[in-house]
Coordinates of C-alpha atoms in Angstrom, one line a residue:
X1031 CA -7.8 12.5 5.9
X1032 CA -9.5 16.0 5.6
X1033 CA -13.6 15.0 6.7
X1034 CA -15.3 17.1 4.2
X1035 CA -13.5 16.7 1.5
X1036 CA -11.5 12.7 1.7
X1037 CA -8.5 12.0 0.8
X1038 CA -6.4 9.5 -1.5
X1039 CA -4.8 6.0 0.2
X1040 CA -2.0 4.1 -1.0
X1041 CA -2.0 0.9 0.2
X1042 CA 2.0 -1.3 0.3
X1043 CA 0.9 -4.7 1.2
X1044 CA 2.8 -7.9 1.1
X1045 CA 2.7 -8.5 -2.6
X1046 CA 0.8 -6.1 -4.1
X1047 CA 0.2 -1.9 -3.3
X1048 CA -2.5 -0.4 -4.8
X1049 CA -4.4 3.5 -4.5
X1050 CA -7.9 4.4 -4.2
X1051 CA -9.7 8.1 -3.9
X1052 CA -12.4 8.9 -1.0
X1053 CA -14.5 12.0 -1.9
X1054 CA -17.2 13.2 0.3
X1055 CA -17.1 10.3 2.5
X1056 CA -17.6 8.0 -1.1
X1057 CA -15.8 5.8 -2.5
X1058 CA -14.6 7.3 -6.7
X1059 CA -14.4 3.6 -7.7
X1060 CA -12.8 3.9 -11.1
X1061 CA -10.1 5.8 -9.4
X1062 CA -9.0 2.3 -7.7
X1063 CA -5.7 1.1 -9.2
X1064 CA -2.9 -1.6 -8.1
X1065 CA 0.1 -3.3 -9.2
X1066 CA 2.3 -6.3 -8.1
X1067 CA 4.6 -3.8 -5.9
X1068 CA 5.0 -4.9 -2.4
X1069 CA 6.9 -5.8 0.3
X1070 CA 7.7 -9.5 -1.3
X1071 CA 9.4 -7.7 -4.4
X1072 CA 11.4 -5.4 -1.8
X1073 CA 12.6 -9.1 -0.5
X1074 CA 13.3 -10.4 -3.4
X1075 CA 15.5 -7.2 -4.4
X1076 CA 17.4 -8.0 -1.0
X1077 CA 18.1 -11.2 -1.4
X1078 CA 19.2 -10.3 -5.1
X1079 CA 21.6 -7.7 -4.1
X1080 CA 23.1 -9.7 -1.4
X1081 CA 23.5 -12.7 -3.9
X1082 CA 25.2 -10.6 -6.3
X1083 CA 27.6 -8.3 -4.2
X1084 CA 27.1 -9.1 -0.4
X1085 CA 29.9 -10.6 1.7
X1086 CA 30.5 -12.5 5.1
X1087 CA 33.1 -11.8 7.9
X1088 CA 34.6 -14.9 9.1
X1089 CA 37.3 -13.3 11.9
X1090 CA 39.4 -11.2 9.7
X1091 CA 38.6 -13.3 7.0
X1092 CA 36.2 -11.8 4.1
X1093 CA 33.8 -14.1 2.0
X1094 CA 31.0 -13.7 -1.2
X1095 CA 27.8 -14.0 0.7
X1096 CA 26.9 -16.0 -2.3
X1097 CA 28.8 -18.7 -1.5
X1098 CA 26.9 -19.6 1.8
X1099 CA 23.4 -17.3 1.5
X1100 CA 22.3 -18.0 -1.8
X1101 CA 18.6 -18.3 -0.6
X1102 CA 17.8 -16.4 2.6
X1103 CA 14.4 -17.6 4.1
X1104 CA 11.3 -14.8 3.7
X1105 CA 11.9 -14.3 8.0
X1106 CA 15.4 -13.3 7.9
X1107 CA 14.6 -11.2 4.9
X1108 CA 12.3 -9.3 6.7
X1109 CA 14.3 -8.8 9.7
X1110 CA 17.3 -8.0 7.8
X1111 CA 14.4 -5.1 5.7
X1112 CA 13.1 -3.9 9.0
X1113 CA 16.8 -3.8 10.8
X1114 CA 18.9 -2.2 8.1
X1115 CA 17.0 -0.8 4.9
X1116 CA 15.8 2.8 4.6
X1117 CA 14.7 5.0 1.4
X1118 CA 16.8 7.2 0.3
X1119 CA 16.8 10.4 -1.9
X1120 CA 16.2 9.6 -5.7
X1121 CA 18.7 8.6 -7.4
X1122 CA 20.9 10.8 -9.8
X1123 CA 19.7 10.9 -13.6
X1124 CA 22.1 11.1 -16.2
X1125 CA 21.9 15.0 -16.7
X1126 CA 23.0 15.4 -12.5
X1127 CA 26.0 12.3 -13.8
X1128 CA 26.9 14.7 -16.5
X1129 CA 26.8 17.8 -15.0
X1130 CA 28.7 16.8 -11.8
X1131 CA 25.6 17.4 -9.5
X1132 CA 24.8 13.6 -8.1
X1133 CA 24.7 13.1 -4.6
X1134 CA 27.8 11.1 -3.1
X1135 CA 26.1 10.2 -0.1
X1136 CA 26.4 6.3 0.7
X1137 CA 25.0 4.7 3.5
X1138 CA 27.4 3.3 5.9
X1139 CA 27.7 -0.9 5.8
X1140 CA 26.3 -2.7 9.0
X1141 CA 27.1 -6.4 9.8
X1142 CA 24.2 -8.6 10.6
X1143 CA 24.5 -11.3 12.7
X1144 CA 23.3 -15.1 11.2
X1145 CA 22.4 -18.0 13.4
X1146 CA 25.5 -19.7 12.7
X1147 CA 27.8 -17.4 13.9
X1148 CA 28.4 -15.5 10.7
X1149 CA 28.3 -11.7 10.0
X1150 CA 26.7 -11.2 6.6
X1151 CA 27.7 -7.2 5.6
X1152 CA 24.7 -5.5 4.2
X1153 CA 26.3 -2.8 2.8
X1154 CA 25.1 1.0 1.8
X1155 CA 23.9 0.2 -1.2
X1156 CA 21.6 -2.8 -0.2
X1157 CA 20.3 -0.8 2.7
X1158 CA 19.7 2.2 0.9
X1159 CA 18.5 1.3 -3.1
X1160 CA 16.9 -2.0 -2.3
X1161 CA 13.6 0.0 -2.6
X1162 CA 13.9 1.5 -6.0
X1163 CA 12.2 -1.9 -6.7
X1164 CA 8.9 -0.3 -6.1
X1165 CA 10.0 3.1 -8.4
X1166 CA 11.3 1.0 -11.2
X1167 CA 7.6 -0.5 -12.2
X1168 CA 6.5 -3.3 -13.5
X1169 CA 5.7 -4.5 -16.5
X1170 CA 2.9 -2.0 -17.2
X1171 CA 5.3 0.7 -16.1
X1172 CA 3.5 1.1 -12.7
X1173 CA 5.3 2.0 -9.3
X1174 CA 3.7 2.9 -6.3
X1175 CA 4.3 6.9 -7.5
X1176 CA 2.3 6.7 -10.2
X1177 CA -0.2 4.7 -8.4
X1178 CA -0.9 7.9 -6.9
X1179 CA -1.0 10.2 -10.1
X1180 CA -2.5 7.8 -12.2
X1181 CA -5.7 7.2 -9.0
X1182 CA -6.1 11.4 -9.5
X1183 CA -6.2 11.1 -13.3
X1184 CA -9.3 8.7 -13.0
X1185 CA -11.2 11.3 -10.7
X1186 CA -13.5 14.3 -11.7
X1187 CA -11.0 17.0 -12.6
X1188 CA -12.7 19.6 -9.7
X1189 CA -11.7 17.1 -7.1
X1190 CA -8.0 16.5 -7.8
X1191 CA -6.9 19.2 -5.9
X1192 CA -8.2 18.5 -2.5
X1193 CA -7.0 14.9 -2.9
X1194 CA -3.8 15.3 -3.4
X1195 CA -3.8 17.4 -0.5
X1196 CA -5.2 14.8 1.5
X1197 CA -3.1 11.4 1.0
X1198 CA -2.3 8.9 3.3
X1199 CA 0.1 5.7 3.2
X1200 CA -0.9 3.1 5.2
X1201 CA -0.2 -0.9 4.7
X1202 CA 3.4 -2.9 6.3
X1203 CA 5.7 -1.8 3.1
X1204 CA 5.0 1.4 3.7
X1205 CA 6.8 1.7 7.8
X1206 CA 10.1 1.8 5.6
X1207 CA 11.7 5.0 7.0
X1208 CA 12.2 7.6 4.3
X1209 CA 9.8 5.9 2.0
X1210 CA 6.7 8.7 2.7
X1211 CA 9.7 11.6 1.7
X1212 CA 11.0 9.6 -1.7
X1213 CA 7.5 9.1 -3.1
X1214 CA 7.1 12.6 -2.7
X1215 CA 10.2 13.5 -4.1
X1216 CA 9.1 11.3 -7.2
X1217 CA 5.3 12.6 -7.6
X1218 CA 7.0 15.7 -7.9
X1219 CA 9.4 14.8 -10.8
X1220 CA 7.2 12.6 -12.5
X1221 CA 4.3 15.7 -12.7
X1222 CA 6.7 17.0 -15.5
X1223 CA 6.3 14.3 -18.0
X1224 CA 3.6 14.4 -20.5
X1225 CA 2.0 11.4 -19.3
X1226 CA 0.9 13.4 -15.9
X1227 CA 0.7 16.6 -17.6
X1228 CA -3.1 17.1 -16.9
X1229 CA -1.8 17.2 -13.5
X1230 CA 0.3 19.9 -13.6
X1231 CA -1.7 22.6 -12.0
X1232 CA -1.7 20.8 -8.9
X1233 CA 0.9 22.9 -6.8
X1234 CA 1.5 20.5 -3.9
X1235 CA 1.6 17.0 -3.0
X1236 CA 0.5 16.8 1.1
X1237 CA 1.3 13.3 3.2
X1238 CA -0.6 12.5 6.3
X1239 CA 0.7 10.8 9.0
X1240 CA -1.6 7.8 10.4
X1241 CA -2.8 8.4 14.3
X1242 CA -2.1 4.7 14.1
X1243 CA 0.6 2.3 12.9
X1244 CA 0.3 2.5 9.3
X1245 CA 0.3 -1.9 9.1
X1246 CA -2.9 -2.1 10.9
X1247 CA -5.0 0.7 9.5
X1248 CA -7.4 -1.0 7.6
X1249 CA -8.1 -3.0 10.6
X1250 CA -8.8 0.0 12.9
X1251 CA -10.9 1.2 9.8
X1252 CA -12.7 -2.3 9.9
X1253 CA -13.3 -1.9 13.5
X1254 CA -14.9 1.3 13.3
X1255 CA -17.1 0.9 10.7
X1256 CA -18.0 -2.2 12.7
X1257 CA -19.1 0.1 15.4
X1258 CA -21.5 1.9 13.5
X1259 CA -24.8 0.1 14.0
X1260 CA -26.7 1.9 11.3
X1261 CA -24.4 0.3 9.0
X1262 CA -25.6 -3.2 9.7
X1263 CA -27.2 -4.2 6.1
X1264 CA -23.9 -3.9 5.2
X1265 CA -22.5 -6.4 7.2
X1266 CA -22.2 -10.3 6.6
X1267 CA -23.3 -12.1 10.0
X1268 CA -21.1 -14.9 10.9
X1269 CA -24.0 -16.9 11.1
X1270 CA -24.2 -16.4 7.0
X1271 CA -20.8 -16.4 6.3
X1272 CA -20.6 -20.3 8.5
X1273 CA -23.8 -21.2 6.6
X1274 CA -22.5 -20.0 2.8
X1275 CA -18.9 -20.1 2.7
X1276 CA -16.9 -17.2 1.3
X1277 CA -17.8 -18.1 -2.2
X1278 CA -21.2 -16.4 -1.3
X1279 CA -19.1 -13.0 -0.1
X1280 CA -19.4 -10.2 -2.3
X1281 CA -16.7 -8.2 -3.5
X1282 CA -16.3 -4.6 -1.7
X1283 CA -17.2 -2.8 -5.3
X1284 CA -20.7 -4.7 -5.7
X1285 CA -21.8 -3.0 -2.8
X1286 CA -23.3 -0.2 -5.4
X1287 CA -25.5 -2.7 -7.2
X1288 CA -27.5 -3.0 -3.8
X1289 CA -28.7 0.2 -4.3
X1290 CA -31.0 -0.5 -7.1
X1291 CA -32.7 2.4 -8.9
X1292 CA -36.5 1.4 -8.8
X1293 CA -37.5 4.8 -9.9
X1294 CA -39.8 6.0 -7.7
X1295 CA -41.9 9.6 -8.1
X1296 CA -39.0 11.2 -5.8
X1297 CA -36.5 9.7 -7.8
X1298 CA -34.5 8.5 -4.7
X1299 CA -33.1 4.8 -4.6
X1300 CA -34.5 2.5 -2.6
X1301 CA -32.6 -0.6 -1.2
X1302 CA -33.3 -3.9 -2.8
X1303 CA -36.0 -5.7 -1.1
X1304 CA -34.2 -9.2 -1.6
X1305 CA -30.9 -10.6 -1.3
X1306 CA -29.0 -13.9 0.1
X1307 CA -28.1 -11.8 3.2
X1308 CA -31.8 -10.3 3.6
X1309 CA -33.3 -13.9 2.7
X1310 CA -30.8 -15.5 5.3
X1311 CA -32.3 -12.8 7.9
X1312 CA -35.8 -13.2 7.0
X1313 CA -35.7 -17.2 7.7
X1314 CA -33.6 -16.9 10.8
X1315 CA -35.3 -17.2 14.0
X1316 CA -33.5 -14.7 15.9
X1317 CA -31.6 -11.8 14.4
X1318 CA -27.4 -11.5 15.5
X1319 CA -27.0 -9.0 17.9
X1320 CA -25.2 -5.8 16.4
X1321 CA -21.7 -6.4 18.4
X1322 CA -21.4 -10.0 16.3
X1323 CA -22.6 -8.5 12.5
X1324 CA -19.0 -7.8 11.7
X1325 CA -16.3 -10.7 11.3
X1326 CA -13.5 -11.3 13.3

């Protein structure tokens, strides 16, 4: 993500994704938006697929899968996601059905094998649609697309631009090949519909590639900020975290309440003199060194 200016993240997790701007190295909190669209519903649209039109090679003999996968556990599922699915272009409307224009490209079937002996055919159209999941939205008429346009519509209008120059994928549903270029290729259809339309003068859409594996970003984000030392009144000791529990954790966004406004001549903020972290400091003995402020 560009340094001066930040960038937006989309974040596919296991059963939820969700999209939040950076600008100037701070966080535009009512930009943050998520939605129950993860790697669990891409499952779940597997195991679906293959119930209702996958089959099993016995010898030369041909089966419904139904009849002996009904309920494939969450590990094969995953293996069978990360073996055989991709994303694939967007799929024809009815205008390209009608004007002879839709794509009649159809990934090729591959067998995969089952611990009893058994080869269950996961054909084209498993491997390549089981993702529109995630661009059909939910009930609120989310998908992880408009995650993105919807994150720029709750930032400052002068910003928009630079952030959607600046976006980057990171989380375990998004290491789906393809899946960076199809939610591209959506963004850029869905701009045309009135609901985006104040996004319209945005000319392009730019996708940054993680320097590291995009499932463990927010760890190596984690670990860096733990790293920083000046940072440390932001951190929760393990010390108080043993002592409290994680009821006592506060959430990520009440971070900005810590910054209380005691309206001084300069008119600067000053940090709050008391808190249970600061109280929790101020009776300890000995202070945690800086290497063991951030959790593990």
């Amino acid at each position: 993500i560009n340094a001066e200016y930040g960038g937006l993240v989309l974040n596919i997790g296991y059963t939820d994704s969700s999209a939040m701007c950076v600008y100037e190295g701070m966080v535009v909190l009512p930009s943050y938006i998520s939605a129950e669209l993860g790697s669990l519903a891409h499952l779940k649209s597997i195991q679906k697929m293959i119930t209702e039109g996958g089959e099993v090679k016995e010898g030369p003999n041909t089966y419904k899968a139904v009849d002996f996968y009904s309920d494939l556990s969450m590990e094969v599922l995953e293996d069978i996601r990360a073996r055989t699915c991709f994303s694939g272009k967007r799929p024809p409307t009815d205008n390209d059905v009608k004007s002879g224009t839709e794509a009649t490209h159809r990934a090729v079937d591959m067998t995969y094998p089952m611990s009893d002996g058994q080869h269950l055919v996961i054909n084209g159209k498993i491997r390549e649609r089981s993702v529109e999941v995630l661009f059909d939205g939910d009930g609120d008429g989310n998908s992880v697309a408009t995650l993105i346009l919807d994150a720029l519509l709750k930032c400052p209008i002068d910003c928009r631009t630079e952030l959607a120059e600046n976006i980057i994928i990171i989380g375990g549903g998004s290491m789906l090949p393809g899946l960076t270029h199809r939610i591209k290729e959506e963004i850029l259809a869905l701009v045309a519909f009135s609901r985006f339309s104040a996004l319209q003068g945005i000319k392009t859409f730019k996708f940054y590639k993680p320097n590291y594996p995009a499932n463990i970003m927010s760890w190596v984000g984690g670990s860096i900020m733990g790293c920083v030392e000046h940072l440390h009144d932001r951190y929760v000791p393990r010390e108080f975290y043993n002592s409290r529990g994680v009821a006592t954790l506060p959430d990520w966004c009440s971070l900005a309440p810590q910054l209380k406004d005691n309206t001084a001549v300069s008119g600067s903020p000053s940090r709050r003199t008391s808190s249970p972290y600061r109280d929790f400091l101020a009776s300890s003995t000995t202070l945690p060194p800086i290497s063991n402020l951030a959790l593990s």
